[in-house]
Amino acid sequence: MDILHHLFFGLGVALQLDNLLFCFIGVLIGTLVGVLPGLGPVAAISLLLPATFHAPPVGSIIMLSGIYYGAMYGGSTTSILVNIPGEAASVVTCIDGYQMARRGRAGAALGISAFASFIAGSLGVVGLAFMAPPLAAMALKFGPPEYFSLMILGLTVLTFLAGGSMVKSLMMACFGVVIGNVGLDLISAQPRFTFGLDVLLDGVGLVPLVMGLFGISEVLVNVEERLAGREIFKTMFKGLLPTLQDWKRSIWSILRGSVIGFFLGILPGGGAVISSFVSYGVEKKLSKHPEEFGKGAIEGVAGPESANNSATAGAFIPLMTLGLPSNAVMAILLGALMIYNMPPGPRLITSHPNLFWGTISSMYLGNVILLILNLPLIGLWVKILKIPYPILFPLILLFCLIGAYSLNSNPAEMGLMLLFGVLGYLMKKFKYDGAPLVLAMVLGPLLDNSLRQSLLMSGGSATIFFTRPICLLIFAGVAMILLLPMLPLIGRIRKTVEKVEDLR
């Protein structure tokens, strides 16, 4: 009953006219971001973050959250109609969604995608409301050693689940920790990693870093690799409502995808992308007609679309309750909350209930708005797809420069942003993932403080991390994750040794 009372309180906050307007703006921008290939929610939130510093914190978080889950809705439109994933999590939707469009069933694909997203998003919000308070209450028992070990686990899991080489991901995480600790030391007030530059005494700002890594780099990559023209199907206005047979084939896929997405969204690095791939694999495995997958199976649209939407709700649980971001978007939101002087963690629910419960309730309202907006505005989204990139990308670049300068009226931050833009471009070219860097950069100062507090508690002895049961359990998990990739290598070494012995 307490949960229902809190949800009604949050609904009152979310229904305030200004917060409702922020929610509408957020989901509308999010859908647009999802539709436009080559942008994505990370870049969009990075670009809009400076604009929120002069707005109420609750409304700002509601809007930024709306951009995140709204992008999941919008990404399916381009995947189905143009075979271009507007957002990374919609890559899987291209497989069967585009084939359905080619067979004249674009309307059914768009319809089931919208309804699956709504159902999964709503279930994810319910899960968030019921799971977050108990987890926050448990987290109150955590001390600095537990938080330090938990952050190490988060970064390790992220690098393990990140795409590409685990070594590269670990390198990015270490680089991120170094960047996060640039500036004056909080305890000794001595400059660290500043190289004598005054502009770095206050540290590297989150806004220039994320705008450069995800905004400027996207512009550079897309200017280099122009997207080829694709056929846009115009049959999408017919049969938008799924038939009874479509619902019969899809309902269990939607429910399974909702559960898979929610729990994978909680894991660091799990998120919408991995959950959509896992959901697709599960549906293909459980299907009575697996041969239809890749040729226009409606379950191949319903499962992944529900998974990536419920994952967005799951990602808020570790952020709101433990202050640990599970992906790059959550890392930006963590930085935003700290700038608003509302640090997330177990005390956020009691110290700022209007923010916590208002954001949760707004997510449900946002899902309703998205369902109402998405289907009628499909024609508009298709027209936006035809905006020439030579017009679109200079506007993004201009917005980045204005955002970086307006934050502190400091031209040096524009230079930092451009530097990180070039770095982000090189990272994309050489297949280095930016998410571990951003998460480690945000967690770096917290990691440093937790380590120092732990060592002060133990009189400088590192044994404190191995004498506390929770820490010991977490570090055992870290060791297992780091050793997993080595197991095939160990097997190959053993086979080589056996062959050598046989030759003797």
Short mmCIF file of C-alpha atoms in Angstrom, two decimals:
data_model
loop_
_atom_site.label_atom_id
_atom_site.label_comp_id
_atom_site.label_asym_id
_atom_site.label_seq_id
_atom_site.Cartn_x
_atom_site.Cartn_y
_atom_site.Cartn_z
CA MET A 1 0.00 0.00 0.00
CA ASP A 2 2.92 2.35 0.66
CA ILE A 3 4.05 1.90 -2.94
CA LEU A 4 0.60 2.89 -4.25
CA HIS A 5 0.59 5.93 -1.96
CA HIS A 6 4.02 6.96 -3.27
CA LEU A 7 2.95 6.38 -6.88
CA PHE A 8 -0.10 8.62 -6.42
CA PHE A 9 2.19 11.23 -4.89
CA GLY A 10 4.52 10.90 -7.89
CA LEU A 11 1.56 11.14 -10.27
CA GLY A 12 0.64 14.45 -8.64
CA VAL A 13 4.18 15.70 -9.29
CA ALA A 14 4.24 14.39 -12.88
CA LEU A 15 0.83 15.93 -13.69
CA GLN A 16 1.96 19.42 -12.76
CA LEU A 17 1.68 21.49 -15.94
CA ASP A 18 5.40 22.31 -16.22
CA ASN A 19 6.50 18.70 -15.55
CA LEU A 20 3.92 17.38 -18.02
CA LEU A 21 5.29 19.79 -20.62
CA PHE A 22 8.87 18.63 -19.89
CA CYS A 23 7.73 15.01 -20.29
CA PHE A 24 6.04 15.77 -23.63
CA ILE A 25 9.10 17.65 -24.94
CA GLY A 26 11.40 14.83 -23.80
CA VAL A 27 9.50 11.98 -25.48
CA LEU A 28 8.96 14.05 -28.65
CA ILE A 29 12.69 14.82 -28.93
CA GLY A 30 13.48 11.20 -28.02
CA THR A 31 11.29 9.89 -30.84
CA LEU A 32 12.91 12.33 -33.27
CA VAL A 33 16.36 11.23 -32.07
CA GLY A 34 15.38 7.59 -32.55
CA VAL A 35 14.13 8.29 -36.07
CA LEU A 36 17.25 10.14 -37.22
CA PRO A 37 20.07 7.65 -37.90
CA GLY A 38 23.48 8.60 -36.57
CA LEU A 39 22.41 10.55 -33.48
CA GLY A 40 21.15 8.36 -30.60
CA PRO A 41 20.01 9.20 -27.04
CA VAL A 42 23.53 9.59 -25.62
CA ALA A 43 24.43 12.31 -28.11
CA ALA A 44 21.02 14.01 -27.76
CA ILE A 45 21.12 14.09 -23.95
CA SER A 46 24.71 15.34 -24.11
CA LEU A 47 23.65 18.18 -26.41
CA LEU A 48 20.64 19.19 -24.30
CA LEU A 49 22.27 18.82 -20.88
CA PRO A 50 23.56 22.43 -20.70
CA ALA A 51 20.05 23.75 -21.45
CA THR A 52 18.64 22.00 -18.36
CA PHE A 53 20.91 23.74 -15.86
CA HIS A 54 18.57 26.76 -15.81
CA ALA A 55 15.42 24.64 -15.48
CA PRO A 56 13.90 22.94 -12.38
CA PRO A 57 15.83 19.72 -11.57
CA VAL A 58 12.72 17.51 -11.45
CA GLY A 59 11.48 18.72 -14.82
CA SER A 60 14.97 18.39 -16.29
CA ILE A 61 15.36 14.75 -15.23
CA ILE A 62 11.84 13.98 -16.47
CA MET A 63 12.73 15.47 -19.87
CA LEU A 64 16.13 13.74 -20.14
CA SER A 65 14.56 10.40 -19.13
CA GLY A 66 11.87 10.94 -21.78
CA ILE A 67 14.55 11.38 -24.43
CA TYR A 68 16.09 8.06 -23.39
CA TYR A 69 13.01 5.84 -23.56
CA GLY A 70 11.46 7.88 -26.39
CA ALA A 71 14.45 7.06 -28.60
CA MET A 72 13.63 3.36 -28.22
CA TYR A 73 10.20 4.00 -29.76
CA GLY A 74 11.52 6.11 -32.63
CA GLY A 75 14.29 3.72 -33.59
CA SER A 76 11.81 1.07 -34.76
CA THR A 77 10.28 3.36 -37.42
CA THR A 78 13.43 3.63 -39.52
CA SER A 79 14.34 0.00 -38.88
CA ILE A 80 11.01 -1.17 -40.33
CA LEU A 81 10.57 1.33 -43.17
CA VAL A 82 14.12 2.06 -44.31
CA ASN A 83 16.18 -0.84 -42.89
CA ILE A 84 18.35 1.77 -41.09
CA PRO A 85 18.40 1.43 -37.28
CA GLY A 86 17.79 4.94 -35.94
CA GLU A 87 19.13 3.76 -32.58
CA ALA A 88 21.60 0.97 -31.74
CA ALA A 89 18.97 -1.02 -29.80
CA SER A 90 16.79 -1.20 -32.96
CA VAL A 91 19.36 -3.10 -35.03
CA VAL A 92 17.56 -6.41 -34.39
CA THR A 93 14.21 -4.93 -35.44
CA CYS A 94 15.62 -4.44 -38.96
CA ILE A 95 15.88 -8.21 -39.46
CA ASP A 96 12.17 -9.04 -39.49
CA GLY A 97 10.57 -5.58 -39.43
CA TYR A 98 11.99 -4.61 -42.84
CA GLN A 99 11.01 -7.97 -44.31
CA MET A 100 7.44 -7.45 -43.06
CA ALA A 101 7.45 -4.05 -44.83
CA ARG A 102 8.67 -5.66 -48.05
CA ARG A 103 5.75 -8.09 -47.83
CA GLY A 104 3.27 -5.21 -47.48
CA ARG A 105 2.88 -5.54 -43.69
CA ALA A 106 4.70 -2.38 -42.61
CA GLY A 107 1.57 -1.19 -40.79
CA ALA A 108 1.32 -4.36 -38.70
CA ALA A 109 5.04 -4.19 -37.88
CA LEU A 110 4.79 -0.54 -36.80
CA GLY A 111 1.61 -1.24 -34.82
CA ILE A 112 2.94 -4.24 -32.90
CA SER A 113 6.20 -2.35 -32.28
CA ALA A 114 4.31 0.59 -30.72
CA PHE A 115 2.05 -1.62 -28.57
CA ALA A 116 4.94 -3.87 -27.49
CA SER A 117 6.94 -0.81 -26.49
CA PHE A 118 4.01 0.56 -24.49
CA ILE A 119 3.30 -2.72 -22.67
CA ALA A 120 6.97 -3.38 -21.90
CA GLY A 121 7.61 0.22 -20.85
CA SER A 122 4.63 0.13 -18.49
CA LEU A 123 5.68 -3.20 -16.96
CA GLY A 124 9.22 -1.87 -16.57
CA VAL A 125 7.95 1.18 -14.68
CA VAL A 126 5.95 -1.09 -12.33
CA GLY A 127 9.07 -3.21 -11.72
CA LEU A 128 11.11 -0.07 -11.04
CA ALA A 129 8.54 1.21 -8.52
CA PHE A 130 8.43 -2.08 -6.60
CA MET A 131 12.13 -3.05 -6.69
CA ALA A 132 13.87 0.28 -6.08
CA PRO A 133 12.71 1.04 -2.48
CA PRO A 134 13.76 -2.35 -0.97
CA LEU A 135 17.10 -2.18 -2.76
CA ALA A 136 17.65 1.36 -1.46
CA ALA A 137 16.86 0.21 2.08
CA MET A 138 19.42 -2.57 1.78
CA ALA A 139 21.98 -0.16 0.32
CA LEU A 140 21.79 1.98 3.47
CA LYS A 141 23.81 -0.77 5.20
CA PHE A 142 26.66 -0.32 2.73
CA GLY A 143 29.82 1.48 3.86
CA PRO A 144 32.73 2.89 1.81
CA PRO A 145 34.38 -0.56 1.32
CA GLU A 146 31.15 -2.02 -0.08
CA TYR A 147 30.66 0.95 -2.40
CA PHE A 148 34.24 0.72 -3.64
CA SER A 149 33.91 -2.98 -4.43
CA LEU A 150 30.49 -2.40 -6.02
CA MET A 151 31.93 0.27 -8.34
CA ILE A 152 34.79 -2.06 -9.32
CA LEU A 153 32.20 -4.76 -10.10
CA GLY A 154 30.13 -2.32 -12.17
CA LEU A 155 33.10 -1.26 -14.27
CA THR A 156 34.22 -4.88 -14.71
CA VAL A 157 30.78 -6.10 -15.80
CA LEU A 158 30.50 -3.17 -18.19
CA THR A 159 33.82 -3.96 -19.85
CA PHE A 160 32.87 -7.64 -20.05
CA LEU A 161 29.51 -6.94 -21.73
CA ALA A 162 30.72 -4.05 -23.92
CA GLY A 163 31.04 -4.76 -27.61
CA GLY A 164 34.47 -5.56 -28.99
CA SER A 165 37.67 -6.41 -27.18
CA MET A 166 37.56 -6.67 -23.40
CA VAL A 167 41.15 -5.39 -23.24
CA LYS A 168 40.14 -2.25 -25.13
CA SER A 169 37.15 -1.76 -22.82
CA LEU A 170 39.38 -2.10 -19.74
CA MET A 171 41.80 0.43 -21.23
CA MET A 172 38.94 2.88 -21.75
CA ALA A 173 37.72 2.33 -18.17
CA CYS A 174 41.21 3.03 -16.78
CA PHE A 175 41.54 6.12 -18.97
CA GLY A 176 38.13 7.28 -17.72
CA VAL A 177 39.20 6.94 -14.07
CA VAL A 178 42.28 9.08 -14.79
CA ILE A 179 40.17 11.77 -16.52
CA GLY A 180 37.70 11.75 -13.63
CA ASN A 181 40.49 12.55 -11.17
CA VAL A 182 41.96 15.46 -13.14
CA GLY A 183 41.97 18.70 -11.10
CA LEU A 184 42.46 19.65 -7.47
CA ASP A 185 42.52 16.77 -5.00
CA LEU A 186 39.56 17.08 -2.64
CA ILE A 187 41.63 16.20 0.44
CA SER A 188 45.09 17.69 -0.14
CA ALA A 189 44.04 20.43 -2.65
CA GLN A 190 47.05 19.47 -4.78
CA PRO A 191 46.62 19.57 -8.59
CA ARG A 192 46.53 16.16 -10.29
CA PHE A 193 47.09 15.45 -14.02
CA THR A 194 46.68 19.15 -14.91
CA PHE A 195 50.04 19.53 -16.73
CA GLY A 196 50.21 23.10 -15.47
CA LEU A 197 47.01 24.14 -17.32
CA ASP A 198 44.70 26.36 -15.27
CA VAL A 199 41.66 25.24 -17.27
CA LEU A 200 42.05 21.72 -15.82
CA LEU A 201 42.20 22.80 -12.15
CA ASP A 202 38.42 22.37 -11.84
CA GLY A 203 38.61 19.02 -13.58
CA VAL A 204 37.33 17.88 -16.97
CA GLY A 205 33.67 18.84 -17.32
CA LEU A 206 31.14 16.12 -18.07
CA VAL A 207 29.34 18.24 -20.67
CA PRO A 208 32.35 18.95 -22.97
CA LEU A 209 33.44 15.32 -22.70
CA VAL A 210 30.11 13.69 -23.62
CA MET A 211 29.24 16.30 -26.26
CA GLY A 212 32.63 15.70 -27.88
CA LEU A 213 32.68 11.90 -27.57
CA PHE A 214 29.11 11.35 -28.77
CA GLY A 215 28.05 14.54 -30.57
CA ILE A 216 31.07 15.83 -32.51
CA SER A 217 32.36 12.30 -33.24
CA GLU A 218 28.98 11.27 -34.74
CA VAL A 219 29.12 14.29 -37.05
CA LEU A 220 32.66 13.39 -38.18
CA VAL A 221 31.83 9.71 -38.72
CA ASN A 222 28.64 10.41 -40.66
CA VAL A 223 30.26 13.09 -42.80
CA GLU A 224 32.91 10.54 -43.73
CA GLU A 225 30.46 7.70 -44.32
CA ARG A 226 27.44 9.13 -46.09
CA LEU A 227 24.38 6.97 -45.68
CA ALA A 228 23.25 5.55 -48.98
CA GLY A 229 19.70 6.30 -50.08
CA ARG A 230 17.23 3.59 -49.10
CA GLU A 231 13.73 2.84 -50.28
CA ILE A 232 11.10 4.14 -47.87
CA PHE A 233 7.93 2.08 -47.90
CA LYS A 234 4.72 4.10 -48.12
CA THR A 235 2.28 1.33 -47.25
CA MET A 236 2.56 1.93 -43.52
CA PHE A 237 -0.77 3.68 -43.06
CA LYS A 238 -2.77 0.53 -43.84
CA GLY A 239 -3.52 -1.96 -41.09
CA LEU A 240 -1.72 -0.23 -38.24
CA LEU A 241 -3.74 -2.17 -35.67
CA PRO A 242 -2.40 -5.73 -35.28
CA THR A 243 -4.88 -8.51 -36.01
CA LEU A 244 -6.03 -11.09 -33.46
CA GLN A 245 -3.64 -13.59 -35.03
CA ASP A 246 -0.78 -11.09 -34.67
CA TRP A 247 -1.59 -10.63 -30.98
CA LYS A 248 -1.81 -14.38 -30.47
CA ARG A 249 1.68 -14.83 -31.94
CA SER A 250 3.18 -11.81 -30.18
CA ILE A 251 1.77 -11.56 -26.65
CA TRP A 252 4.12 -14.10 -25.06
CA SER A 253 7.05 -12.63 -26.96
CA ILE A 254 6.17 -9.21 -25.52
CA LEU A 255 5.94 -10.55 -21.95
CA ARG A 256 9.19 -12.54 -22.24
CA GLY A 257 10.96 -9.57 -23.81
CA SER A 258 9.73 -7.31 -21.00
CA VAL A 259 11.20 -9.57 -18.33
CA ILE A 260 14.49 -10.17 -20.19
CA GLY A 261 14.95 -6.47 -20.91
CA PHE A 262 14.15 -5.33 -17.38
CA PHE A 263 16.67 -7.57 -15.65
CA LEU A 264 19.41 -7.12 -18.27
CA GLY A 265 18.85 -3.35 -18.02
CA ILE A 266 19.83 -3.48 -14.35
CA LEU A 267 23.25 -4.98 -15.18
CA PRO A 268 26.09 -2.56 -15.95
CA GLY A 269 26.63 -2.65 -19.70
CA GLY A 270 23.54 -4.81 -20.24
CA GLY A 271 21.03 -2.24 -21.40
CA ALA A 272 18.76 -2.06 -24.40
CA VAL A 273 21.17 -3.32 -27.07
CA ILE A 274 22.11 -6.62 -25.44
CA SER A 275 18.56 -7.27 -24.19
CA SER A 276 17.11 -6.89 -27.71
CA PHE A 277 19.63 -9.41 -29.10
CA VAL A 278 18.98 -11.85 -26.25
CA SER A 279 15.21 -11.52 -26.69
CA TYR A 280 15.47 -12.22 -30.42
CA GLY A 281 17.60 -15.31 -29.75
CA VAL A 282 15.12 -16.59 -27.13
CA GLU A 283 12.12 -16.08 -29.44
CA LYS A 284 13.83 -17.87 -32.31
CA LYS A 285 14.75 -20.76 -30.00
CA LEU A 286 11.22 -21.10 -28.55
CA SER A 287 9.35 -20.58 -31.82
CA LYS A 288 7.49 -23.45 -33.48
CA HIS A 289 8.47 -21.93 -36.83
CA PRO A 290 12.11 -20.75 -36.47
CA GLU A 291 12.52 -20.84 -40.25
CA GLU A 292 10.26 -17.74 -40.49
CA PHE A 293 12.75 -15.60 -38.54
CA GLY A 294 14.63 -13.33 -40.90
CA LYS A 295 11.75 -13.49 -43.39
CA GLY A 296 9.20 -11.36 -41.56
CA ALA A 297 8.23 -13.11 -38.29
CA ILE A 298 6.18 -10.71 -36.15
CA GLU A 299 7.67 -12.24 -32.96
CA GLY A 300 11.07 -11.02 -34.20
CA VAL A 301 9.72 -7.46 -33.94
CA ALA A 302 7.61 -7.76 -30.78
CA GLY A 303 10.25 -9.44 -28.58
CA PRO A 304 13.24 -7.13 -29.18
CA GLU A 305 11.10 -3.96 -29.14
CA SER A 306 9.61 -4.89 -25.76
CA ALA A 307 13.05 -5.86 -24.43
CA ASN A 308 14.77 -2.58 -25.32
CA ASN A 309 11.96 -0.52 -23.79
CA SER A 310 11.75 -2.39 -20.49
CA ALA A 311 15.56 -2.22 -20.26
CA THR A 312 15.37 1.57 -19.99
CA ALA A 313 13.28 1.28 -16.82
CA GLY A 314 15.58 -1.39 -15.35
CA ALA A 315 18.61 0.86 -15.91
CA PHE A 316 17.19 3.43 -13.46
CA ILE A 317 17.28 0.98 -10.52
CA PRO A 318 21.06 0.93 -9.83
CA LEU A 319 21.28 4.67 -10.62
CA MET A 320 18.53 5.77 -8.26
CA THR A 321 19.23 3.33 -5.42
CA LEU A 322 23.02 2.85 -5.46
CA GLY A 323 24.21 5.85 -7.45
CA LEU A 324 25.79 3.47 -9.99
CA PRO A 325 25.12 4.08 -13.71
CA SER A 326 24.61 1.00 -15.85
CA ASN A 327 25.25 2.67 -19.22
CA ALA A 328 26.45 5.93 -20.78
CA VAL A 329 23.01 7.61 -20.58
CA MET A 330 22.75 6.80 -16.88
CA ALA A 331 26.28 8.15 -16.35
CA ILE A 332 25.20 11.48 -17.87
CA LEU A 333 22.09 11.52 -15.67
CA LEU A 334 24.29 10.77 -12.63
CA GLY A 335 26.46 13.75 -13.52
CA ALA A 336 23.36 15.90 -14.00
CA LEU A 337 21.94 14.93 -10.60
CA MET A 338 25.24 15.76 -8.93
CA ILE A 339 25.28 19.15 -10.67
CA TYR A 340 21.70 19.72 -9.40
CA ASN A 341 23.02 18.88 -5.90
CA MET A 342 20.78 15.79 -5.76
CA PRO A 343 23.32 12.94 -5.62
CA PRO A 344 21.59 9.61 -6.35
CA GLY A 345 21.85 6.78 -3.86
CA PRO A 346 19.89 5.06 -1.12
CA ARG A 347 18.89 8.40 0.47
CA LEU A 348 17.54 9.91 -2.73
CA ILE A 349 14.08 8.39 -2.17
CA THR A 350 13.69 9.97 1.27
CA SER A 351 15.57 13.24 0.65
CA HIS A 352 14.07 14.02 -2.77
CA PRO A 353 10.83 11.99 -3.05
CA ASN A 354 9.35 14.41 -5.59
CA LEU A 355 12.27 13.69 -7.96
CA PHE A 356 12.22 9.91 -7.48
CA TRP A 357 8.48 9.22 -7.57
CA GLY A 358 7.78 12.07 -10.00
CA THR A 359 10.27 10.60 -12.51
CA ILE A 360 8.79 7.09 -12.18
CA SER A 361 5.21 8.33 -12.66
CA SER A 362 6.26 10.53 -15.58
CA MET A 363 7.73 7.47 -17.30
CA TYR A 364 4.30 5.85 -17.37
CA LEU A 365 2.70 9.05 -18.66
CA GLY A 366 5.49 9.31 -21.23
CA ASN A 367 4.71 5.80 -22.51
CA VAL A 368 1.05 6.79 -22.95
CA ILE A 369 2.06 9.96 -24.81
CA LEU A 370 4.42 7.96 -27.04
CA LEU A 371 1.69 5.48 -27.94
CA ILE A 372 -0.63 8.36 -28.89
CA LEU A 373 2.10 10.25 -30.78
CA ASN A 374 3.90 7.49 -32.62
CA LEU A 375 1.32 6.03 -34.98
CA PRO A 376 -0.36 9.28 -36.19
CA LEU A 377 2.98 11.00 -36.77
CA ILE A 378 4.60 8.25 -38.85
CA GLY A 379 4.19 10.36 -42.00
CA LEU A 380 6.02 13.27 -40.34
CA TRP A 381 8.91 11.04 -39.19
CA VAL A 382 9.32 9.73 -42.73
CA LYS A 383 9.59 13.31 -44.06
CA ILE A 384 12.20 14.14 -41.40
CA LEU A 385 14.22 11.15 -42.62
CA LYS A 386 14.65 12.98 -45.91
CA ILE A 387 16.49 15.98 -44.35
CA PRO A 388 19.85 16.19 -46.15
CA TYR A 389 22.79 15.44 -43.89
CA PRO A 390 24.78 18.46 -45.15
CA ILE A 391 22.06 20.58 -43.49
CA LEU A 392 21.54 18.47 -40.37
CA PHE A 393 25.11 17.96 -39.17
CA PRO A 394 26.32 21.58 -39.25
CA LEU A 395 23.35 22.42 -37.03
CA ILE A 396 24.40 19.68 -34.57
CA LEU A 397 27.97 21.02 -34.58
CA LEU A 398 26.74 24.59 -33.96
CA PHE A 399 24.54 23.40 -31.08
CA CYS A 400 27.50 21.56 -29.53
CA LEU A 401 29.68 24.68 -29.64
CA ILE A 402 26.94 26.89 -28.14
CA GLY A 403 26.23 24.33 -25.39
CA ALA A 404 29.89 23.96 -24.40
CA TYR A 405 30.46 27.74 -24.29
CA SER A 406 27.22 28.74 -22.56
CA LEU A 407 27.87 26.46 -19.57
CA ASN A 408 30.64 28.58 -18.03
CA SER A 409 31.28 31.15 -20.81
CA ASN A 410 34.72 29.59 -21.14
CA PRO A 411 36.18 29.19 -24.66
CA ALA A 412 38.64 26.59 -23.30
CA GLU A 413 35.73 24.18 -22.76
CA MET A 414 34.89 24.47 -26.46
CA GLY A 415 38.47 23.42 -27.17
CA LEU A 416 38.16 20.48 -24.78
CA MET A 417 34.92 19.43 -26.48
CA LEU A 418 36.54 19.51 -29.94
CA LEU A 419 39.52 17.54 -28.57
CA PHE A 420 37.22 14.85 -27.20
CA GLY A 421 35.31 14.95 -30.50
CA VAL A 422 38.46 14.00 -32.41
CA LEU A 423 39.25 11.38 -29.74
CA GLY A 424 35.73 9.96 -30.06
CA TYR A 425 36.09 9.82 -33.84
CA LEU A 426 39.37 7.89 -33.54
CA MET A 427 37.81 5.58 -30.95
CA LYS A 428 34.98 4.73 -33.35
CA LYS A 429 37.43 4.14 -36.19
CA PHE A 430 39.61 1.80 -34.10
CA LYS A 431 36.64 0.08 -32.36
CA TYR A 432 37.07 1.45 -28.85
CA ASP A 433 33.80 1.70 -26.89
CA GLY A 434 33.08 5.11 -25.34
CA ALA A 435 30.65 3.88 -22.65
CA PRO A 436 33.31 2.47 -20.26
CA LEU A 437 35.24 5.75 -20.49
CA VAL A 438 32.20 7.90 -19.59
CA LEU A 439 31.10 5.64 -16.74
CA ALA A 440 34.61 5.44 -15.31
CA MET A 441 35.02 9.22 -15.66
CA VAL A 442 31.85 9.84 -13.63
CA LEU A 443 32.66 7.12 -11.08
CA GLY A 444 36.37 8.05 -10.82
CA PRO A 445 36.06 10.66 -8.02
CA LEU A 446 33.53 8.48 -6.14
CA LEU A 447 35.85 5.50 -6.49
CA ASP A 448 38.77 7.54 -5.19
CA ASN A 449 36.81 8.84 -2.16
CA SER A 450 35.46 5.39 -1.27
CA LEU A 451 38.97 3.90 -1.44
CA ARG A 452 40.43 6.61 0.79
CA GLN A 453 37.61 6.39 3.33
CA SER A 454 38.00 2.59 3.44
CA LEU A 455 41.75 2.85 4.05
CA LEU A 456 41.18 5.45 6.79
CA MET A 457 38.74 3.06 8.46
CA SER A 458 41.29 0.24 8.39
CA GLY A 459 44.36 2.33 9.30
CA GLY A 460 45.79 1.96 5.81
CA SER A 461 45.30 -1.80 5.50
CA ALA A 462 43.77 -3.21 2.29
CA THR A 463 42.60 -6.28 4.20
CA ILE A 464 39.34 -4.43 4.97
CA PHE A 465 38.12 -5.42 1.49
CA PHE A 466 38.63 -9.13 2.24
CA THR A 467 37.36 -9.28 5.81
CA ARG A 468 33.90 -7.83 5.12
CA PRO A 469 31.61 -10.55 3.68
CA ILE A 470 29.87 -8.37 1.05
CA CYS A 471 33.19 -7.03 -0.26
CA LEU A 472 34.68 -10.51 -0.39
CA LEU A 473 31.68 -11.82 -2.33
CA ILE A 474 31.79 -8.92 -4.81
CA PHE A 475 35.53 -9.22 -5.43
CA ALA A 476 35.10 -12.97 -5.98
CA GLY A 477 32.57 -12.08 -8.69
CA VAL A 478 35.05 -9.60 -10.22
CA ALA A 479 37.76 -12.28 -10.32
CA MET A 480 35.41 -14.76 -12.03
CA ILE A 481 34.42 -12.20 -14.69
CA LEU A 482 38.05 -11.35 -15.44
CA LEU A 483 39.04 -15.03 -15.62
CA LEU A 484 36.17 -16.14 -17.89
CA PRO A 485 37.78 -14.96 -21.17
CA MET A 486 40.98 -16.76 -20.18
CA LEU A 487 39.34 -20.21 -19.93
CA PRO A 488 39.40 -20.94 -23.71
CA LEU A 489 43.01 -19.76 -23.79
CA ILE A 490 43.90 -22.11 -20.93
CA GLY A 491 42.21 -24.97 -22.84
CA ARG A 492 44.25 -24.23 -25.98
CA ILE A 493 47.49 -24.08 -23.96
CA ARG A 494 46.73 -27.48 -22.39
CA LYS A 495 46.07 -29.02 -25.82
CA THR A 496 49.34 -27.58 -27.14
CA VAL A 497 51.25 -29.00 -24.13
CA GLU A 498 49.63 -32.43 -24.66
CA LYS A 499 50.64 -32.42 -28.35
CA VAL A 500 54.21 -31.53 -27.44
CA GLU A 501 54.31 -34.38 -24.88
CA ASP A 502 52.92 -36.81 -27.48
CA LEU A 503 55.67 -35.82 -29.94
CA ARG A 504 58.27 -36.61 -27.28
#
